[in-house]
Structures are given as C-alpha cells and as structure tokens.
Amino acid sequence: MSTTEKNNDNLLRGGQFIVKETKAEDVFTPEDFTEEQKMMRDSVKEFVDREIWPLKERFEQHDYALTEEIMRKAGEMGLLGVAVPEEYGGLGMGFVTTMLVCDYISGASGSVATAFGAHTGIGTMPITLYGTEEQKKKYVPKLATGEWFGAYALTEPGAGSDANSGKTKAVLSEDGKYYSISGQKMWISNAGFCNTFIVFARIEDDKNITGFIVENDPSNGISLGEEEKKLGIHSSSTRQVFFNETKVPVENMLGERGEGFKIAMNALNVGRIKLAAAGLDGQRRVISKAVEYANERIQFNVPISSFGAIKLKLAEMATNAYVDESASYRAAKDIEDRIALRMEAGNSHQEAELKGVEEYAIECSILKVAVSEDIQNCTDEGIQIYGGMGYSADAPMESAWRDARITRIYEGTNEINRMLSVGMLVKKAMKGHVDLLNPAQAVADELMGIPSFDTPDYSELLSEEKAMIAKLKKVFLMVAGSAAQKYGTELEEHQQTLIAAADILIEIYMAESAILRTEKNAKRFGEDTQKEQIAMSQLYLYHAVDIITVKAKEAILSFSEGDEQRAMLMGLRRFTKYQNMPNIAELRKTISNKVIAENTYPF
Ligand SMILES: Cc1cc2nc3c(=O)[nH]c(=O)nc-3n(C[C@H](O)[C@H](O)[C@H](O)COP(=O)(O)OP(=O)(O)OC[C@H]3O[C@@H](n4cnc5c(N)ncnc54)[C@H](O)[C@@H]3O)c2cc1C
C-alpha cells in the first residue's frame, strides 16, 4: 500500500485533521522514504558519526570554530542547500528530504543543530521565500554552499515573544539610496561567524517592522557582544549584535515595507517544524545509549535493563520518539504535497512554498511543542537510567539534557506556540477555511441526545483506537466550541483555557499520526511485523486520553456551571471511555523487550 496520490479533495487543509477522519493510506510514513531519501539519510548519518559524534567533548568546550568548521564541511557536502532551488546553487529537494537532513544532522550536538537551523532555516529561507531575483542571485548561492553563513536578528532586549515591538530603527537617507539601521539585537545564533543578518527594524512609526538583508561588515557600524554563557549548546555562537547607523542599500529591503513581521512569522513556521525534526535523532541516539548502558550496567547481579522500572522508561522513551517521527513526517509530506499542488495550479515555487508551509502553521506549532518536550523528557530519563553517571559530564546524557532545554524556548516559546495553535485554528474557522462550527454543533446536539448502548465491533486492528481518536476530537470541539461561544473575541485573553485546548489538540494529532502509521504498515507488511509499533500506538493513546481528560475537565470547570457543566462532564466521560482498557504494563514490556534485545532504538 503506497501513499495515495494527493489532490485538493483528499489533501487535508492545515488544522482540518481535528474535524476530518484521515485514512491510513493517506498518511506518509518514514517507511515510505524513497531510495534517494534513504541514501540522503544514510550519508548524513555517516557524516555525523564521522565528524560530530566523536568530538562531542569538544562541543562542550565553547569551541565555536569547531561548529563553524562542521558547518563548512556540511556545506561542501551540499547539506546546507538541500532546500534551496537548483538555480540558486542548492539541491532543490522536497520538503520531506529537507526534514530528513535536518533530523539526522541534529542528533549528535545541539550546537550543530542550532547553527544548522539558524543558517538554513531562518537565516536563508527568508531570502529564498521573500527575496527579489537580484537578492536571491546575490546571496543564496553563497549561503547554499556554506561559502557564507547566515543569521536571523529579530529578538531585542525589550522584544522577545512580542517580536513586533522592537525598537531598532531604519531611517531612509536623504538621497533615498540606503537605510541607516540602529539598534540592539539579542540572542543571535551564528552571530560570531555569520556573513549576513536578516535584520528586522522599524521605519518611522510604522505599525509593523520591516526586514532587511544586512552584510556583516564591522566597518559599517556593526559590533558584537561577548559570547553568551549558556546552560547548553556551548559551541553555538550566541551574541548580541549592535547596529550603529549601519548603511543598508534600499535594494536590500526584504519584501515590502512593513512586511517584516509577516516574514518573521512565516520564517518561524518553517523553523518550528524543522526544530521538531531536529529533535528526532537526538531521541534515537539517547535511547540507544541508554539501552546500551542499561544492558551493560550490573546491579544486584543482573543488568539493570532486566528491571521493570528501567523497562518502563525505555518503553516510554521509544514510544514518544516513534510518535514524534510519525507526526513530523506526516506533516512534512502534507506540506510537500500542498507545495506541489500550488505549483501545478500556477504558483511560482517561491509562492507555493510560502503558502504551503503557512497552510500547516498549526501543525508546525503542535510539532514544535510536542517534540521539544519529548526530547527534554527523553534526556531526563536518559540521565536517570545512567544513575550517578548520568549526572557526570563524562557521560553523554548530561550535555544532551542541557542542549535539549533550549528547544522549549526558541522559535517561539512553547507557551506562545500552544496559544498560537488554537488561535490560528479559530481564525481559520472564522475565515471559513476549516469548518469547526458544524462539527461543534453536532457534538453539542449529541450531548443532548441519548447515547447509543450498542456494543461496537472492535475486532479489526486498531479500530478501537481509531474510534477513540474520533471521540477525542469531539472533546476538543466540545471544549473549544463552548469556550469560543462563551468568550467570543476575548478568547485569547483566557490563556489557561487556550493552553488546555492546545494540549488536547496536540495529543490528538500526535496519537492519530502514530496509529495511522502503524495501521498502514500493518496492512502492507503484516500485523506480526508491527507488534511493538501497535503497542507504542496503544500506549501513547492511553496517556493521551488521560492528559485530555484532565485538561478538558480543567477547562470545562473554568468556564461553565450548572446543567451545562454537568452535561459537558458527562460528555467527557462518554468520549474518553474505552471498551477494552489496554494493559499498559504488558505494552511497555513488549516495547522495551525489543529495545533491549536490539540494544539500540530499533524502530
Ligand atoms: C540560545 C538562544 C538562541 C536564540 N537564537 C535566536 C536567533 O538566532 N534570532 C533571534 O531573533 N532570536 C533568538 N533567540 C531568542 C528567542 O527566540 C527568545 O528568547 C524567545 O522568543 C523568547 O523571548 P524572550 O527571551 O524575550 O522571553 P519573553 O518573551 O520575555 O518570555 C518570558 C516568559 O513569558 C512567557 N510569555 C511571553 N509573552 C507571553 C504571552 N503573551 N502570553 C503568555 N506567556 C508569555 C514566555 O512563554 C516565557 O515563558 C534565541 C534565544 C536563545 C536563548
């Protein structure tokens, strides 16, 4: 069973997963990688194992030159230009392949992951997506090959999450030939070795900031702060950047005047899904190291991997990694297909890519939050499995844990991304792009009706799990629909409710992605080949149901009372009820036995 050919009828719009059923054959899975993609993956893995992994200790020593050297080597291999169209010196590969490269290059060092993400994503993409032909010809080939490196300067001391509030100014010269940029940027990755900055500044009293491509020339009023002393990613260059009447030719304005905030946000959409990809191989490597250690470490005369307490951890870590991988590549292929459909409809590559990614901004936020929190938990449990050694800088877990921590903060904090995911969905509903209203009304009607007492037939593989996903979507519609009705345009001020709704949304997307991947693979490769994957899908769903139950209850109690509240709580019980509860201890045993037997992350 291959993936269905996509057209406008069967390719879901961004966010539509919450109201539509997706068929297993309609999701792309890592098992669908083409031969070319597998070759790319293997060569990136080989590069990382040869060039980065053996130098892990040096990456802890603030060796910024080492990161730069690795980036240059990655450029020589073409890895910095995977997403760049061929006419600008890149490999012009599809979105899935660009995710794949980002995934496998990022697993061994957070410093390299950050430098790679800042350069290829937010440092280069704004030019390929918004640049003029001249700008693209001038800058992109150099950035695609690693001859030059890029950075992205949005954040300021007073403008972090509130990115449009920056004070950096751009003043047009009297002869109209250049802008003079002055201001202070903060936390700028790659600042220490980059050749270009994408700088956001305000012209006059414009409501929105404007983007500029600024060449890094110290003789042009650009100076850098000291390297920041950070918790992790010790060899990623992070500095303040000061612009003091830096002259930037008018032709270096990126997009239109006042379009900078939109550019910044769209660049972040790509950055967010790529950051999710960047958290995948890190999990695989941490799990592999953890199980190797657990198989070797003897306590009470047996390997610690024989203890249920350790099996539990390995099973949970592997499950999250599997789920994250499933959801990341599902979304990546949806984006790739959307880009292809737009190009078929006559969009330029630039416009198709821009709109294609923007369409799935909700999924990008969901993935950013889910994967960053999973890699944090994974490295934390990695430390725990290593025991005292886990706390030592001589073992690999300590730096992995510190490196992972940043992913919850940059590319929009997880709080901001949680609120964005629901906020964007509500906006799409208001624009008529996703119909939430009718499905929400149908759920409200169902709540008033008499529940069916028929016993459904769940004999088919994963059918109860899929039915559960359909019910969980009703929970989201019930909670988000009622909250939207109650608060109207003031919904965004009720952050606790938004965050609860976001958690429900996130859990549904992640759980559904794993279930569909497993179902698709069971159908084509045989159920017996997917024993552990079935267990992981069931284990993740079990937790998702628990999280959703808690979050939905919290939200319902916060905005309803009396009969309405009682009806919703009853609905919540109905929509989260299993017919056959899984034995999660057995599921964990099935999963961890495989991980332990293979002595690596095997899925
Ligand atoms: C190592 C590192 C590398 C970075 N690289 C870059 C880079 O290359 N380029 C760049 O431009 N920036 C970069 N950043 C900046 C990063 O994107 C910001 O730190 C991030 O967006 C958060 O902004 P802030 O630090 O000002 O936190 P704040 O915005 O002050 O947030 C503090 C806390 O308040 C919460 N909060 C803020 N606003 C709201 C709200 N409206 N509702 C609810 N909660 C809210 C946040 O979630 C957070 O928990 C980097 C940061 C770090 C640490």
XYZ file of C-alpha atoms and ligand atoms in Angstrom:
656
model
C 0.000 0.000 0.000
C 1.666 3.194 -1.125
C 0.569 6.702 -0.263
C -2.488 7.953 -2.146
C -1.792 10.482 -4.928
C -2.812 13.849 -3.489
C -5.299 16.299 -4.945
C -7.273 19.181 -3.484
C -10.026 16.794 -2.375
C -8.009 14.296 -0.406
C -5.247 16.521 0.970
C -6.474 17.970 4.228
C -6.001 21.647 4.863
C -3.902 22.699 7.820
C -5.783 22.108 11.069
C -8.510 20.133 9.347
C -7.353 16.902 10.955
C -9.382 17.890 14.001
C -12.694 17.634 12.150
C -11.907 15.013 9.494
C -11.014 11.385 9.550
C -7.716 10.584 7.866
C -7.259 7.204 6.213
C -4.097 5.222 6.877
C -3.229 5.151 3.169
C -3.369 8.962 3.124
C -0.548 9.467 5.607
C 3.104 9.447 4.656
C 5.344 7.473 6.980
C 9.117 7.068 7.346
C 8.630 3.633 5.765
C 7.623 5.480 2.563
C 11.003 7.149 2.097
C 12.250 6.833 -1.480
C 15.607 5.228 -2.276
C 17.014 8.721 -2.832
C 15.789 9.845 0.581
C 17.243 6.767 2.245
C 20.600 7.426 0.584
C 20.490 11.013 1.787
C 19.664 9.863 5.305
C 22.500 7.347 5.321
C 25.065 9.825 4.062
C 24.045 12.411 6.685
C 24.226 9.743 9.386
C 27.657 8.720 8.182
C 28.777 12.379 8.212
C 27.548 12.871 11.780
C 29.110 9.629 13.032
C 32.424 10.549 11.436
C 32.638 14.308 12.007
C 30.487 15.238 15.001
C 29.804 12.362 17.397
C 33.499 11.562 18.128
C 34.092 15.243 19.015
C 31.215 15.514 21.482
C 33.541 16.605 24.297
C 34.976 19.467 22.254
C 31.462 20.789 21.672
C 31.206 21.282 25.441
C 34.342 23.453 25.466
C 32.863 26.572 23.797
C 34.647 25.646 20.588
C 32.788 27.957 18.216
C 35.400 27.450 15.493
C 34.620 23.722 15.537
C 30.941 24.384 14.852
C 31.898 26.705 12.016
C 34.220 24.052 10.585
C 31.458 21.414 10.719
C 29.076 23.827 9.036
C 31.603 24.415 6.267
C 32.006 20.675 5.749
C 28.221 20.294 5.693
C 28.199 22.993 3.007
C 30.786 21.128 0.942
C 28.541 18.061 1.060
C 25.623 20.132 -0.196
C 23.708 19.741 3.057
C 23.181 23.476 3.566
C 21.453 23.801 0.225
C 19.034 20.878 0.350
C 16.005 23.179 0.452
C 17.469 25.764 -1.931
C 16.280 25.643 -5.568
C 18.897 24.394 -8.054
C 19.030 27.706 -9.924
C 20.440 29.291 -6.765
C 23.080 26.652 -6.178
C 21.099 24.271 -3.982
C 19.899 20.711 -4.410
C 16.251 21.764 -4.748
C 14.946 18.782 -2.834
C 11.430 18.379 -1.492
C 10.246 19.283 1.980
C 10.441 15.715 3.290
C 14.098 15.421 2.299
C 14.915 18.759 3.913
C 13.293 17.484 7.128
C 15.254 14.258 6.856
C 18.564 16.098 6.598
C 17.651 18.370 9.490
C 16.619 15.324 11.549
C 19.822 13.330 11.094
C 22.329 16.181 11.170
C 20.982 17.429 14.503
C 21.174 14.310 16.669
C 24.740 14.415 17.967
C 25.197 18.009 19.098
C 22.744 20.755 19.969
C 25.374 23.305 18.951
C 25.486 21.990 15.396
C 21.703 21.591 15.351
C 21.258 25.239 16.309
C 23.879 26.536 13.867
C 22.373 24.433 11.075
C 18.803 25.502 11.891
C 19.667 29.179 12.210
C 21.607 29.160 8.943
C 19.415 27.025 6.667
C 16.055 27.906 8.189
C 15.661 31.404 9.496
C 18.989 32.679 8.080
C 18.486 31.633 4.441
C 14.798 30.821 3.955
C 13.524 34.405 4.262
C 15.643 35.291 1.218
C 14.539 32.289 -0.849
C 10.918 32.912 0.145
C 10.696 36.706 0.008
C 13.816 37.870 -1.815
C 13.856 39.618 -5.180
C 15.570 37.868 -8.087
C 18.662 40.045 -7.555
C 18.768 39.331 -3.824
C 18.416 35.611 -4.414
C 21.149 35.591 -7.070
C 23.474 37.627 -4.891
C 23.112 35.845 -1.556
C 21.516 32.432 -1.833
C 24.236 30.567 -3.814
C 26.829 31.619 -1.232
C 24.590 30.597 1.664
C 23.617 27.308 -0.008
C 27.212 26.163 -0.300
C 28.485 27.361 3.053
C 30.791 29.932 1.487
C 28.781 32.379 3.594
C 26.768 31.837 6.756
C 23.514 33.457 7.747
C 21.895 34.639 10.975
C 18.475 35.978 11.889
C 18.210 39.043 14.100
C 14.690 39.557 15.375
C 14.906 39.453 19.177
C 15.854 42.550 21.190
C 16.304 43.132 24.910
C 12.754 44.501 25.089
C 11.210 42.471 22.278
C 11.162 38.691 22.720
C 7.816 36.955 22.397
C 6.379 40.358 21.496
C 8.544 40.353 18.396
C 6.808 43.217 16.613
C 7.670 45.644 19.416
C 11.371 46.028 18.515
C 12.988 49.443 18.796
C 15.613 49.011 16.061
C 15.126 51.833 13.577
C 15.716 52.087 9.841
C 15.976 55.649 8.518
C 15.979 56.390 4.794
C 18.891 58.565 3.622
C 18.143 61.927 2.037
C 19.224 60.702 -1.380
C 16.886 57.708 -0.970
C 19.699 55.234 -1.651
C 20.083 53.460 1.659
C 18.606 52.899 5.084
C 20.583 53.640 8.190
C 19.874 50.941 10.788
C 20.452 51.492 14.501
C 19.505 49.245 17.371
C 20.390 46.310 19.587
C 19.608 42.683 18.860
C 19.964 39.915 21.389
C 20.426 36.125 21.466
C 21.518 35.978 17.833
C 22.626 32.469 16.860
C 25.621 32.260 14.472
C 26.382 35.957 15.155
C 30.062 35.219 15.779
C 30.767 33.838 12.322
C 27.948 34.864 10.012
C 28.269 36.940 6.850
C 24.643 38.073 6.628
C 21.959 39.000 9.088
C 18.260 39.108 8.363
C 17.516 42.201 10.450
C 14.095 43.453 11.413
C 13.737 47.186 12.019
C 11.015 49.832 12.101
C 10.759 52.600 9.533
C 9.383 55.816 11.008
C 6.351 54.969 13.162
C 5.179 52.043 11.075
C 2.850 49.627 12.822
C 4.908 46.687 11.597
C 8.627 46.096 11.322
C 10.479 45.663 8.015
C 13.039 43.009 7.045
C 16.497 43.772 5.600
C 19.408 41.697 4.386
C 22.459 43.160 6.118
C 26.007 42.108 5.319
C 28.164 41.627 8.385
C 30.803 44.294 7.986
C 32.341 45.649 11.217
C 33.417 48.810 9.370
C 29.743 49.541 8.734
C 28.682 50.185 12.333
C 28.170 46.537 13.327
C 29.638 45.274 16.594
C 29.087 42.150 18.649
C 28.663 41.462 22.351
C 30.620 38.719 24.120
C 29.523 35.121 23.638
C 26.600 34.434 25.997
C 27.319 31.988 28.821
C 24.605 29.425 28.322
C 23.186 26.329 30.053
C 23.767 24.226 26.946
C 24.635 24.321 23.230
C 28.054 25.503 24.383
C 29.624 25.718 20.931
C 26.738 27.531 19.298
C 27.679 31.170 18.872
C 25.049 33.407 20.553
C 25.775 37.107 20.814
C 24.210 40.498 20.994
C 24.532 42.480 17.783
C 24.672 46.261 17.787
C 23.865 48.303 14.713
C 25.082 51.874 14.799
C 23.938 53.765 11.714
C 24.638 50.715 9.595
C 24.078 51.637 5.944
C 21.953 49.175 4.047
C 21.173 49.791 0.358
C 17.436 50.201 -0.306
C 17.584 47.204 -2.635
C 18.360 45.052 0.421
C 14.904 45.526 1.870
C 13.295 42.101 2.143
C 9.731 42.049 0.860
C 7.694 45.212 1.204
C 7.956 47.933 3.807
C 6.033 46.827 6.914
C 6.027 43.198 5.807
C 8.751 42.185 8.235
C 6.510 40.815 10.944
C 4.801 38.533 8.433
C 8.187 37.432 7.072
C 9.486 36.825 10.584
C 6.457 34.729 11.494
C 6.478 32.728 8.271
C 10.182 32.021 8.657
C 9.368 30.769 12.124
C 6.742 28.336 10.776
C 9.469 26.593 8.806
C 11.816 26.950 11.758
C 9.309 25.273 14.063
C 8.704 22.134 12.040
C 12.445 21.875 11.341
C 13.086 22.201 15.055
C 10.775 19.228 15.559
C 12.829 17.293 13.002
C 15.959 18.380 14.845
C 14.632 16.707 17.994
C 14.169 13.276 16.449
C 17.605 11.791 16.011
C 18.657 13.184 19.372
C 15.964 10.975 20.928
C 17.046 7.931 18.907
C 20.655 8.409 19.992
C 19.783 8.989 23.654
C 17.608 5.862 23.712
C 20.348 3.835 22.036
C 22.975 4.997 24.526
C 20.582 4.468 27.438
C 19.773 0.891 26.476
C 23.436 0.078 25.798
C 24.230 1.308 29.303
C 21.259 -0.484 30.847
C 22.317 -3.762 29.227
C 25.890 -3.395 30.493
C 25.362 -1.992 33.959
C 25.083 -4.772 36.548
C 23.349 -4.253 39.885
C 22.015 -6.987 42.145
C 23.916 -9.411 39.822
C 21.780 -8.623 36.768
C 21.787 -5.962 34.037
C 19.616 -3.052 35.123
C 17.691 -3.459 31.849
C 16.042 -6.506 33.406
C 14.262 -4.315 35.962
C 10.665 -3.296 35.280
C 11.461 0.251 36.418
C 14.040 0.622 33.637
C 11.881 -1.166 31.050
C 9.118 1.313 31.796
C 11.422 4.201 30.960
C 12.806 2.667 27.784
C 9.295 1.867 26.577
C 8.041 5.394 27.195
C 11.106 6.989 25.596
C 10.856 4.791 22.493
C 7.123 5.418 22.223
C 7.499 9.180 22.221
C 10.292 9.024 19.644
C 8.160 6.817 17.391
C 5.140 9.098 17.748
C 7.194 12.237 17.110
C 8.710 10.721 13.989
C 5.266 9.649 12.740
C 3.722 13.093 13.186
C 6.723 15.063 11.854
C 6.921 13.206 8.556
C 3.151 13.124 8.155
C 3.069 16.929 8.340
C 6.204 17.287 6.196
C 4.619 15.336 3.348
C 1.373 17.293 3.626
C 3.435 20.454 3.192
C 5.341 18.960 0.243
C 2.088 17.871 -1.429
C 0.490 21.254 -0.844
C 3.507 22.962 -2.434
C 3.256 20.622 -5.448
C -0.485 21.290 -5.825
C 0.069 25.032 -5.697
C 2.788 24.817 -8.319
C 0.501 22.746 -10.548
C -2.094 25.490 -10.125
C 0.380 28.062 -11.433
C 2.064 29.443 -8.299
C 5.766 30.180 -8.551
C 7.955 27.883 -6.465
C 8.531 30.749 -4.055
C 4.866 31.480 -3.538
C 3.894 27.796 -3.413
C 6.455 27.095 -0.714
C 5.450 30.109 1.307
C 1.749 29.353 1.206
C 2.306 25.616 1.525
C 4.108 25.960 4.836
C 1.797 28.708 6.086
C -1.161 26.401 5.468
C 0.219 23.972 8.071
C 1.317 26.571 10.628
C -0.923 24.867 13.222
C 0.816 21.530 12.721
C 4.218 23.306 12.833
C 3.384 24.732 16.270
C 1.988 21.414 17.508
C 5.146 19.583 16.474
C 7.469 22.198 17.940
C 5.827 21.877 21.340
C 5.434 18.091 21.358
C 8.916 17.177 20.176
C 10.740 19.746 22.317
C 9.016 18.404 25.431
C 9.609 14.784 24.464
C 13.317 15.287 23.881
C 13.514 17.016 27.238
C 11.870 14.033 28.947
C 13.940 11.587 26.942
C 17.249 13.130 28.006
C 15.991 13.431 31.577
C 15.167 9.721 31.738
C 18.468 9.043 29.987
C 20.216 10.642 32.966
C 18.098 8.572 35.345
C 18.962 5.300 33.597
C 22.648 6.180 33.872
C 22.179 6.873 37.595
C 25.114 8.798 39.113
C 26.971 8.535 35.825
C 24.072 10.364 34.199
C 24.959 13.431 36.234
C 28.594 13.309 35.137
C 29.903 15.404 32.284
C 31.999 12.358 31.292
C 28.852 10.524 30.128
C 26.732 11.672 27.171
C 23.432 12.319 28.981
C 24.379 15.440 30.902
C 25.141 17.570 27.830
C 22.197 16.106 25.904
C 19.854 17.225 28.687
C 21.321 20.738 28.733
C 21.283 21.020 24.946
C 17.666 19.833 24.745
C 16.417 22.517 27.127
C 16.673 25.381 24.652
C 14.187 23.804 22.248
C 11.293 24.754 24.518
C 12.350 28.405 24.368
C 13.463 29.469 20.898
C 11.417 29.580 17.667
C 8.595 30.916 19.863
C 8.294 29.613 23.416
C 6.068 26.602 23.973
C 3.528 28.813 25.724
C 3.318 31.068 22.683
C 3.132 28.098 20.306
C 0.402 26.426 22.365
C -1.730 29.546 22.222
C -0.938 30.098 18.570
C -2.050 26.605 17.587
C -5.565 27.105 18.941
C -5.685 30.786 17.981
C -4.810 30.006 14.371
C -7.422 27.246 14.250
C -10.122 29.609 15.489
C -9.018 32.178 12.879
C -9.188 29.555 10.129
C -12.685 28.686 11.267
C -13.704 32.339 11.130
C -12.297 32.657 7.608
C -14.239 29.561 6.565
C -11.079 27.520 5.841
C -11.873 24.874 8.414
C -15.455 24.221 9.403
C -15.424 23.947 13.184
C -18.895 25.324 13.704
C -20.987 22.500 12.230
C -18.967 19.689 13.813
C -19.051 21.547 17.160
C -22.816 21.925 16.838
C -23.131 18.216 16.024
C -21.245 17.392 19.228
C -23.467 19.754 21.219
C -26.545 18.005 19.770
C -25.051 14.612 20.555
C -24.594 15.678 24.169
C -28.304 16.416 24.414
C -29.268 13.103 22.831
C -29.455 9.629 24.308
C -26.160 7.755 23.984
C -26.077 4.560 21.983
C -25.897 1.391 24.067
C -24.782 -0.793 21.133
C -21.536 -2.630 21.592
C -19.264 -1.642 18.705
C -17.251 -4.259 16.859
C -13.593 -3.567 17.529
C -12.202 -6.805 16.130
C -10.266 -5.064 13.361
C -6.721 -3.980 14.200
C -6.574 -0.561 15.899
C -10.294 0.021 15.308
C -10.978 0.850 18.947
C -8.020 3.239 18.933
C -9.332 4.988 15.825
C -12.798 5.211 17.347
C -11.185 6.726 20.428
C -9.425 9.350 18.314
C -12.785 10.271 16.755
C -14.239 10.667 20.240
C -11.281 12.741 21.438
C -11.873 15.113 18.543
C -15.369 15.564 19.943
C -13.813 16.505 23.288
C -11.787 19.214 21.560
C -14.825 20.506 19.688
C -16.902 20.477 22.860
C -14.291 22.376 24.899
C -13.043 24.781 22.217
C -16.540 25.307 20.773
C -18.071 26.160 24.148
C -15.123 28.356 25.138
C -15.309 30.262 21.846
C -19.039 30.741 22.306
C -18.609 31.877 25.886
C -15.689 34.252 25.412
C -16.156 35.340 21.799
C -13.431 37.726 20.676
C -11.990 37.754 24.200
C -10.965 34.090 23.963
C -7.305 34.951 23.600
C -7.325 36.608 26.996
C -8.260 33.286 28.620
C -4.850 31.728 28.329
C -5.394 28.864 30.750
C -8.322 27.664 28.657
C -6.353 28.116 25.434
C -3.443 26.130 26.811
C -5.743 23.313 27.924
C -7.355 23.270 24.460
C -3.899 23.263 22.850
C -2.827 20.268 24.893
C -5.923 18.398 23.709
C -5.196 19.370 20.092
C -1.545 18.338 20.361
C -2.288 14.946 21.904
C -4.854 14.143 19.218
C -2.529 14.976 16.320
C 0.371 13.037 17.785
C -1.662 9.952 18.771
C -3.524 9.841 15.469
C -0.305 10.096 13.460
C 1.214 7.072 15.202
C -1.941 4.980 14.918
C -2.286 5.691 11.189
C 1.383 4.949 10.530
C 1.104 1.640 12.360
C -2.147 0.700 10.631
C -0.664 1.464 7.223
C 2.427 -0.617 7.938
C 0.440 -3.496 9.446
C -1.700 -3.648 6.300
C 1.250 -3.729 3.933
C 3.926 -5.570 5.909
C 1.716 -7.798 8.059
C 0.420 -7.323 11.585
C 3.070 -9.636 13.016
C 5.830 -7.246 11.863
C 4.266 -4.376 13.828
C 3.828 -5.916 17.272
C 5.838 -3.251 19.082
C 4.531 -0.415 16.912
C 0.971 -1.455 17.765
C 1.942 -1.456 21.432
C 3.525 2.020 21.120
C 0.442 3.420 19.393
C -1.761 1.998 22.141
C 0.487 3.151 24.956
C 0.690 6.701 23.612
C -3.072 6.850 23.123
C -3.660 5.651 26.663
C -1.611 8.557 28.017
C -3.218 10.965 25.566
C -6.674 10.007 26.851
C -5.535 10.699 30.416
C -3.997 14.063 29.548
C -7.038 15.074 27.532
C -9.374 14.053 30.355
C -7.514 16.222 32.863
C -7.149 19.230 30.534
C -10.731 19.127 29.307
C -12.076 18.885 32.846
C -9.947 21.821 33.908
C -11.258 23.918 31.014
C -14.899 22.904 31.472
C -14.800 23.792 35.171
C -13.277 27.163 34.353
C -15.978 28.456 32.040
C -19.221 26.620 32.721
C -21.586 25.885 35.559
C -24.825 24.122 36.452
C -26.565 21.894 33.903
C -24.259 22.933 31.091
C -21.236 21.900 33.135
C -22.819 18.590 34.146
C -23.689 17.811 30.509
C -20.137 18.530 29.358
C -18.545 16.470 32.132
C -20.857 13.597 31.231
C -19.881 14.041 27.580
C -16.230 13.999 28.586
C -16.716 10.671 30.372
C -18.537 9.269 27.352
C -15.920 10.469 24.861
C -12.953 9.164 26.854
C -14.369 5.743 27.656
C -12.560 2.626 26.498
C -14.489 -0.530 25.761
C -11.329 -2.570 26.326
C -8.694 -0.937 28.516
C -5.150 -1.833 27.453
C -2.778 -3.487 29.906
C -0.103 -0.858 29.744
C 2.422 -2.812 31.800
C 2.276 -5.529 29.131
C 2.528 -2.959 26.344
C 5.628 -1.490 27.937
C 7.162 -4.954 28.277
C 6.557 -5.693 24.601
C 8.195 -2.423 23.544
C 11.131 -2.467 25.931
C 11.954 -6.138 25.298
C 12.533 -5.256 21.654
C 14.672 -2.209 22.509
C 16.695 -4.276 24.997
C 17.135 -7.226 22.634
C 18.300 -4.975 19.781
C 20.489 -2.905 22.147
C 19.508 0.252 20.216
C 16.450 2.286 19.186
C 15.128 -0.173 16.617
C 12.009 1.363 15.095
C 20.280 30.136 22.784
C 19.297 31.063 22.131
C 19.362 31.278 20.766
C 18.486 32.176 20.151
N 18.613 32.446 18.810
C 17.901 33.489 18.271
C 18.175 33.939 16.939
O 19.015 33.372 16.230
N 17.484 35.014 16.476
C 16.549 35.669 17.220
O 15.966 36.619 16.726
N 16.243 35.234 18.480
C 16.908 34.180 19.033
N 16.656 33.774 20.321
C 15.640 34.476 21.091
C 14.422 33.607 21.378
O 13.677 33.416 20.214
C 13.654 34.291 22.518
O 14.423 34.095 23.684
C 12.268 33.739 22.692
O 11.456 34.080 21.606
C 11.607 34.244 23.982
O 11.734 35.620 24.115
P 12.292 36.217 25.499
O 13.562 35.505 25.808
O 12.338 37.670 25.404
O 11.241 35.770 26.575
P 9.909 36.551 26.970
O 9.149 36.893 25.756
O 10.238 37.615 27.937
O 9.133 35.385 27.729
C 9.361 35.030 29.099
C 8.259 34.057 29.528
O 6.985 34.713 29.413
C 6.131 33.966 28.552
N 5.343 34.908 27.749
C 5.766 35.943 27.000
N 4.737 36.542 26.391
C 3.635 35.871 26.739
C 2.253 35.991 26.427
N 1.783 36.918 25.579
N 1.400 35.139 26.994
C 1.843 34.178 27.814
N 3.122 33.990 28.146
C 4.012 34.830 27.620
C 7.072 33.145 27.692
O 6.439 31.976 27.181
C 8.179 32.814 28.662
O 7.831 31.713 29.435
C 17.490 32.835 20.928
C 17.413 32.585 22.300
C 18.301 31.728 22.903
C 18.216 31.526 24.387
